[in-house]
CSV table of C-alpha atoms in Angstrom, one decimal:
chain,number,residue,atom,x,y,z
A,192,MET,CA,7.9,-48.0,272.4
A,193,SER,CA,7.7,-45.0,274.7
A,194,ALA,CA,9.2,-45.3,278.1
A,195,THR,CA,5.8,-44.8,279.8
A,196,ARG,CA,4.2,-47.6,277.8
A,197,LYS,CA,7.1,-49.9,278.7
A,198,HIS,CA,6.6,-49.1,282.4
A,199,THR,CA,2.9,-49.8,282.4
A,200,ALA,CA,3.2,-52.9,280.3
A,201,LEU,CA,6.1,-54.6,282.0
A,202,PRO,CA,4.3,-55.3,285.4
A,203,LYS,CA,1.4,-56.8,283.5
A,204,ALA,CA,3.7,-59.1,281.6
A,205,GLN,CA,5.4,-60.1,284.9
A,206,ILE,CA,2.1,-60.9,286.5
A,207,LEU,CA,1.0,-63.0,283.6
A,208,ILE,CA,4.3,-64.9,283.5
A,209,GLU,CA,4.1,-65.5,287.2
A,210,ALA,CA,0.9,-67.5,286.5
A,211,LEU,CA,2.7,-69.8,284.0
A,212,PRO,CA,3.7,-72.6,286.3
A,213,TRP,CA,0.1,-72.8,287.6
A,214,LEU,CA,-1.4,-72.6,284.1
A,215,THR,CA,0.9,-75.5,283.1
A,216,ARG,CA,0.0,-77.5,286.2
A,217,HIS,CA,-3.8,-77.0,286.0
A,218,ASN,CA,-4.2,-77.3,282.2
A,219,GLY,CA,-7.1,-79.6,281.3
A,220,LYS,CA,-7.8,-80.3,285.0
A,221,THR,CA,-11.4,-80.2,286.5
A,222,VAL,CA,-12.0,-77.8,289.4
A,223,VAL,CA,-15.3,-77.9,291.3
A,224,ILE,CA,-16.3,-74.7,292.9
A,225,LYS,CA,-19.0,-74.4,295.6
A,226,PHE,CA,-20.6,-70.9,295.2
A,227,GLY,CA,-22.1,-69.6,298.4
A,228,GLY,CA,-22.1,-67.1,301.2
A,229,ASN,CA,-21.7,-63.4,300.6
A,230,ALA,CA,-20.3,-63.9,297.1
A,231,MET,CA,-23.8,-65.0,296.2
A,232,ILE,CA,-25.6,-61.9,297.4
A,233,ASP,CA,-23.2,-59.0,296.8
A,234,GLU,CA,-23.5,-57.7,293.2
A,235,ASP,CA,-19.8,-56.9,292.7
A,236,LEU,CA,-18.7,-60.2,294.2
A,237,LYS,CA,-21.1,-62.1,292.0
A,238,ALA,CA,-19.7,-60.4,288.9
A,239,ALA,CA,-16.1,-61.0,290.0
A,240,PHE,CA,-17.0,-64.7,290.6
A,241,ALA,CA,-18.4,-65.0,287.1
A,242,GLN,CA,-15.2,-63.4,285.6
A,243,ASP,CA,-13.0,-65.8,287.6
A,244,VAL,CA,-14.8,-68.9,286.5
A,245,VAL,CA,-14.8,-67.8,282.8
A,246,PHE,CA,-11.1,-66.9,283.2
A,247,LEU,CA,-10.4,-70.5,284.5
A,248,ARG,CA,-12.2,-71.9,281.5
A,249,HIS,CA,-10.2,-69.8,279.1
A,250,ALA,CA,-7.0,-70.6,280.9
A,251,GLY,CA,-7.5,-74.3,280.0
A,252,LEU,CA,-9.2,-75.5,283.2
A,253,LYS,CA,-12.6,-77.2,283.4
A,254,PRO,CA,-14.7,-75.4,286.0
A,255,VAL,CA,-17.9,-76.9,287.4
A,256,VAL,CA,-20.0,-74.7,289.7
A,257,VAL,CA,-22.3,-76.1,292.4
A,258,HIS,CA,-24.6,-73.8,294.4
A,259,GLY,CA,-27.1,-73.9,297.1
A,260,GLY,CA,-29.1,-70.8,298.1
A,261,GLY,CA,-29.8,-70.6,301.9
A,262,PRO,CA,-30.6,-66.9,302.1
A,263,GLN,CA,-32.7,-66.8,298.9
A,264,ILE,CA,-34.6,-69.9,300.1
A,265,SER,CA,-35.3,-68.4,303.5
A,266,ALA,CA,-36.6,-65.2,301.9
A,267,ALA,CA,-38.9,-67.1,299.5
A,268,LEU,CA,-40.3,-69.3,302.3
A,269,ASP,CA,-41.1,-66.1,304.2
A,270,ARG,CA,-42.9,-64.7,301.2
A,271,HIS,CA,-44.9,-68.0,301.0
A,272,GLY,CA,-45.7,-67.9,304.7
A,273,ILE,CA,-43.7,-71.0,305.4
A,274,VAL,CA,-41.7,-71.1,308.6
A,275,SER,CA,-37.9,-71.9,308.3
A,276,GLU,CA,-36.9,-74.4,310.9
A,277,PHE,CA,-33.5,-75.9,311.4
A,278,LYS,CA,-32.6,-79.2,313.2
A,279,ALA,CA,-29.0,-80.5,313.5
A,280,GLY,CA,-27.9,-77.6,311.3
A,281,LEU,CA,-30.2,-78.7,308.5
A,282,ARG,CA,-33.3,-77.0,307.1
A,283,VAL,CA,-36.4,-79.0,307.8
A,284,THR,CA,-37.9,-79.3,304.4
A,285,THR,CA,-41.6,-80.1,304.2
A,286,GLU,CA,-43.3,-81.0,300.8
A,287,ASP,CA,-44.5,-77.4,300.5
A,288,ALA,CA,-41.0,-76.1,301.4
A,289,MET,CA,-39.4,-78.5,298.8
A,290,ASP,CA,-41.5,-76.9,296.0
A,291,VAL,CA,-40.1,-73.5,297.0
A,292,VAL,CA,-36.6,-74.8,297.4
A,293,ARG,CA,-36.6,-76.3,293.9
A,294,MET,CA,-38.1,-73.2,292.4
A,295,VAL,CA,-35.6,-70.9,294.0
A,296,LEU,CA,-32.5,-73.0,293.3
A,297,ALA,CA,-33.3,-74.0,289.7
A,298,GLY,CA,-35.4,-71.1,288.7
A,299,GLN,CA,-33.7,-68.1,290.4
A,300,VAL,CA,-30.2,-68.7,291.8
A,301,GLN,CA,-29.0,-70.9,289.0
A,302,ARG,CA,-30.6,-68.8,286.3
A,303,GLU,CA,-28.9,-65.7,287.6
A,304,LEU,CA,-25.5,-67.4,287.8
A,305,VAL,CA,-25.9,-68.9,284.3
A,306,GLY,CA,-26.8,-65.4,283.0
A,307,LEU,CA,-23.7,-63.8,284.6
A,308,LEU,CA,-21.4,-66.4,283.2
A,309,ASN,CA,-23.0,-66.1,279.7
A,310,GLN,CA,-22.3,-62.4,279.5
A,311,HIS,CA,-18.8,-63.6,278.5
A,312,GLY,CA,-19.9,-66.1,275.8
A,313,PRO,CA,-22.1,-69.2,275.3
A,314,LEU,CA,-20.5,-71.0,278.1
A,315,ALA,CA,-22.7,-71.9,281.1
A,316,VAL,CA,-25.4,-74.6,281.1
A,317,GLY,CA,-27.6,-75.0,284.2
A,318,LEU,CA,-28.8,-78.4,285.6
A,319,THR,CA,-30.0,-79.8,288.8
A,320,GLY,CA,-29.0,-83.1,290.4
A,321,GLU,CA,-32.2,-84.5,289.0
A,322,ASP,CA,-31.0,-84.1,285.4
A,323,ALA,CA,-29.6,-87.3,283.8
A,324,HIS,CA,-29.4,-88.9,287.3
A,325,THR,CA,-26.6,-86.6,288.2
A,326,ILE,CA,-27.3,-86.8,292.0
A,327,THR,CA,-29.3,-89.5,293.6
A,328,ALA,CA,-30.3,-89.5,297.3
A,329,ILE,CA,-32.3,-91.2,300.0
A,330,LYS,CA,-34.0,-89.6,302.9
A,331,HIS,CA,-31.5,-88.3,305.5
A,332,GLN,CA,-32.4,-88.7,309.2
A,333,PRO,CA,-30.0,-87.0,311.5
A,334,GLU,CA,-29.5,-88.3,315.0
A,335,ILE,CA,-30.2,-85.8,317.8
A,336,ASP,CA,-29.7,-87.0,321.4
A,337,GLY,CA,-29.5,-90.6,320.2
A,338,GLU,CA,-32.8,-90.5,318.3
A,339,LEU,CA,-33.3,-90.4,314.5
A,340,VAL,CA,-35.3,-87.2,313.6
A,341,ASP,CA,-37.5,-86.7,310.5
A,342,ILE,CA,-36.5,-83.4,308.8
A,343,GLY,CA,-38.6,-84.0,305.7
A,344,ARG,CA,-37.2,-83.9,302.1
A,345,VAL,CA,-33.6,-83.6,303.0
A,346,GLY,CA,-31.4,-86.1,301.2
A,347,GLU,CA,-28.3,-88.1,301.8
A,348,ILE,CA,-26.4,-88.7,298.5
A,349,THR,CA,-26.1,-92.3,297.5
A,350,ALA,CA,-24.9,-92.0,293.9
A,351,ILE,CA,-23.4,-89.6,291.4
A,352,ASP,CA,-23.6,-90.0,287.6
A,353,THR,CA,-21.2,-87.6,286.0
A,354,GLY,CA,-22.2,-88.4,282.4
A,355,ALA,CA,-24.1,-85.1,281.7
A,356,ILE,CA,-21.4,-83.0,283.3
A,357,GLU,CA,-18.6,-84.7,281.5
A,358,ALA,CA,-20.4,-84.3,278.2
A,359,LEU,CA,-20.8,-80.5,278.9
A,360,LEU,CA,-17.1,-80.2,279.9
A,361,ALA,CA,-16.0,-82.1,276.7
A,362,ASP,CA,-18.1,-79.5,274.8
A,363,GLY,CA,-16.2,-76.6,276.5
A,364,ARG,CA,-19.2,-75.6,278.6
A,365,ILE,CA,-19.4,-74.6,282.3
A,366,PRO,CA,-21.9,-76.8,284.1
A,367,VAL,CA,-23.8,-74.9,286.9
A,368,VAL,CA,-25.4,-77.5,289.2
A,369,SER,CA,-28.2,-76.8,291.7
A,370,SER,CA,-28.0,-79.0,294.9
A,371,ILE,CA,-31.3,-80.9,294.4
A,372,ALA,CA,-31.2,-84.7,294.1
A,373,ARG,CA,-33.6,-87.3,292.6
A,374,SER,CA,-34.8,-90.0,294.9
A,375,GLN,CA,-33.4,-93.5,294.8
A,376,ASP,CA,-36.6,-95.1,296.0
A,377,ASP,CA,-39.7,-93.0,296.2
A,378,GLY,CA,-40.1,-90.8,293.1
A,379,HIS,CA,-39.6,-87.5,295.0
A,380,VAL,CA,-36.8,-85.0,295.0
A,381,TYR,CA,-34.5,-84.0,297.8
A,382,ASN,CA,-32.8,-80.9,299.1
A,383,VAL,CA,-29.1,-81.8,299.6
A,384,ASN,CA,-26.5,-79.8,301.3
A,385,ALA,CA,-24.5,-77.9,298.6
A,386,ASP,CA,-21.1,-78.4,300.3
A,387,THR,CA,-21.7,-82.1,300.4
A,388,ALA,CA,-23.0,-82.2,296.8
A,389,ALA,CA,-19.9,-80.3,295.6
A,390,ALA,CA,-17.5,-82.7,297.4
A,391,ALA,CA,-19.3,-85.7,296.1
A,392,LEU,CA,-19.2,-84.3,292.5
A,393,ALA,CA,-15.5,-83.4,292.9
A,394,ALA,CA,-14.7,-87.0,293.9
A,395,ALA,CA,-16.8,-88.6,291.2
A,396,LEU,CA,-15.3,-86.3,288.5
A,397,GLY,CA,-11.7,-87.0,289.7
A,398,ALA,CA,-11.3,-83.3,290.0
A,399,GLU,CA,-7.9,-81.7,290.7
A,400,THR,CA,-9.4,-79.3,293.2
A,401,LEU,CA,-12.5,-78.6,295.2
A,402,MET,CA,-12.9,-75.0,296.2
A,403,VAL,CA,-15.6,-73.9,298.8
A,404,LEU,CA,-16.4,-70.2,299.0
A,405,THR,CA,-17.2,-69.1,302.6
A,406,ASP,CA,-17.7,-66.0,304.6
A,407,VAL,CA,-14.6,-66.5,306.7
A,408,GLU,CA,-10.9,-66.4,305.9
A,409,GLY,CA,-10.4,-70.1,306.2
A,410,LEU,CA,-10.2,-72.5,309.1
A,411,TYR,CA,-9.0,-70.7,312.2
A,412,GLU,CA,-6.3,-72.1,314.4
A,413,ASP,CA,-7.8,-71.2,317.7
A,414,TRP,CA,-11.0,-69.3,317.2
A,415,PRO,CA,-12.2,-67.1,319.0
A,416,ASN,CA,-8.8,-66.5,320.8
A,417,SER,CA,-6.9,-65.9,317.6
A,418,ASP,CA,-7.7,-65.2,313.9
A,419,GLU,CA,-4.7,-67.0,312.7
A,420,VAL,CA,-5.8,-69.1,309.7
A,421,ILE,CA,-4.4,-72.7,309.2
A,422,SER,CA,-3.1,-72.5,305.6
A,423,ARG,CA,-2.5,-76.2,305.1
A,424,LEU,CA,-3.5,-79.4,306.8
A,425,THR,CA,-3.7,-83.1,306.0
A,426,ALA,CA,-6.9,-85.2,306.0
A,427,LYS,CA,-5.8,-86.8,309.3
A,428,GLU,CA,-5.2,-83.5,311.0
A,429,LEU,CA,-8.6,-82.2,309.8
A,430,GLU,CA,-10.3,-85.3,311.1
A,431,LYS,CA,-9.0,-84.6,314.5
A,432,LEU,CA,-10.3,-81.0,314.4
A,433,LEU,CA,-13.8,-81.8,313.1
A,434,PRO,CA,-15.5,-82.3,316.5
A,435,GLU,CA,-14.4,-78.8,317.6
A,436,LEU,CA,-15.7,-76.9,314.6
A,437,ALA,CA,-18.5,-74.4,314.5
A,438,SER,CA,-21.6,-76.1,313.0
A,439,GLY,CA,-21.6,-74.0,309.8
A,440,MET,CA,-18.0,-75.2,309.0
A,441,VAL,CA,-18.7,-78.9,309.5
A,442,PRO,CA,-20.3,-79.7,306.2
A,443,LYS,CA,-17.7,-77.7,304.4
A,444,MET,CA,-14.8,-79.4,306.1
A,445,GLU,CA,-16.4,-82.8,306.0
A,446,GLY,CA,-16.8,-82.2,302.2
A,447,CYS,CA,-13.1,-81.3,301.9
A,448,LEU,CA,-12.2,-84.4,303.9
A,449,HIS,CA,-14.4,-86.6,301.6
A,450,ALA,CA,-12.9,-85.1,298.5
A,451,VAL,CA,-9.2,-85.6,299.4
A,452,ARG,CA,-9.9,-89.1,300.7
A,453,ASN,CA,-11.5,-90.0,297.4
A,454,GLY,CA,-9.0,-88.9,294.8
A,455,VAL,CA,-9.2,-85.1,294.7
A,456,THR,CA,-5.7,-83.6,294.9
A,457,THR,CA,-6.5,-80.6,297.1
A,458,ALA,CA,-9.6,-79.2,298.7
A,459,ARG,CA,-9.7,-75.5,299.8
A,460,VAL,CA,-11.9,-73.3,301.8
A,461,ILE,CA,-11.5,-69.7,300.6
A,462,ASP,CA,-12.9,-66.3,301.5
A,463,GLY,CA,-15.6,-65.5,299.1
A,464,ARG,CA,-15.7,-61.9,300.4
A,465,VAL,CA,-12.4,-61.1,298.7
A,466,GLN,CA,-12.8,-60.2,295.0
A,467,HIS,CA,-11.1,-62.7,292.7
A,468,SER,CA,-10.2,-65.0,295.6
A,469,ILE,CA,-10.5,-67.9,293.2
A,470,LEU,CA,-7.8,-66.6,290.9
A,471,LEU,CA,-5.6,-65.7,293.9
A,472,GLU,CA,-6.0,-69.2,295.2
A,473,ILE,CA,-5.3,-71.0,291.9
A,474,PHE,CA,-2.6,-68.8,290.3
A,475,THR,CA,-0.4,-67.4,293.1
A,476,ASP,CA,1.9,-68.7,295.8
A,477,GLU,CA,0.0,-66.6,298.4
A,478,GLY,CA,-3.1,-68.8,298.4
A,479,ILE,CA,-5.7,-67.2,300.6
A,480,GLY,CA,-7.6,-69.8,302.7
A,481,THR,CA,-7.2,-73.3,304.1
A,482,MET,CA,-5.9,-76.1,301.9
A,483,VAL,CA,-6.6,-79.7,302.8
A,484,VAL,CA,-4.3,-82.4,301.2
A,485,PRO,CA,-4.5,-86.2,301.3
A,486,ASP,CA,-2.4,-88.0,304.0
A,487,ALA,CA,1.1,-88.9,303.1
A,488,GLU,CA,1.7,-92.6,302.2
A,489,GLY,CA,1.1,-94.7,305.2
A,490,GLU,CA,0.0,-91.8,307.4
A,491,ALA,CA,-3.7,-92.6,307.1
A,492,ASP,CA,-3.1,-96.1,308.5
A,493,ALA,CA,-0.7,-95.0,311.2
């Protein structure tokens, strides 16, 4: 082997070997990834995301992707002349709007993501929460100033059936789930928050990890005074912080809290604006984001 070849090949081998402890630890484990934010709009980030997910699958993990589609839904509603209105941080979803939401999530965002993943092999299969009773919901009525408010077809998850997803995972496929739920009681469908859906699925699947892609570096220690990111915190510590968080971070962090309180080993909020952030988070010491872990024995009751 020539000296030059040795020099270029060695660092690659070292990088691969560095990943070995993580490969061993995560082998056969399920990881639920919430796809969103900028990673969903920027073409290069989208392609890198697909590569990362396929890499995880070939590295012996079982990735499940959950997505919403806020920006795409807003654009489609505009085209249909339907006004986007938000109350308590949630999109008011009329019957007409729900038709558009369903069309965009299942017919556009999901299809594109499935297509990107399947450039690497016959891997991804798309489904929505309606399929095989995967996600069931009832009408969600948020409380604003002490009163319950009707925001239309927005759902609160009541049940998860992991059967279809587990069958796909057992077959070596990558499930791509759109955050739409079937109704428990009235034959309709509901728009559910994708962060919440990802957390509920992670808990129901007994996932090792929940990863939520965002457009920030993680949870900031003292925003806006400092951009220091909290790299690790326990469920209890996170619970204390929740009331102070910016509204966009609340469903993400509540999702992380739900996940680790219900059997998921770690939940992480990571910066989806960084290419290959998923691989950096899973296979290196340097993890880039905020990791939430369950409380130590006895701490939760303290």
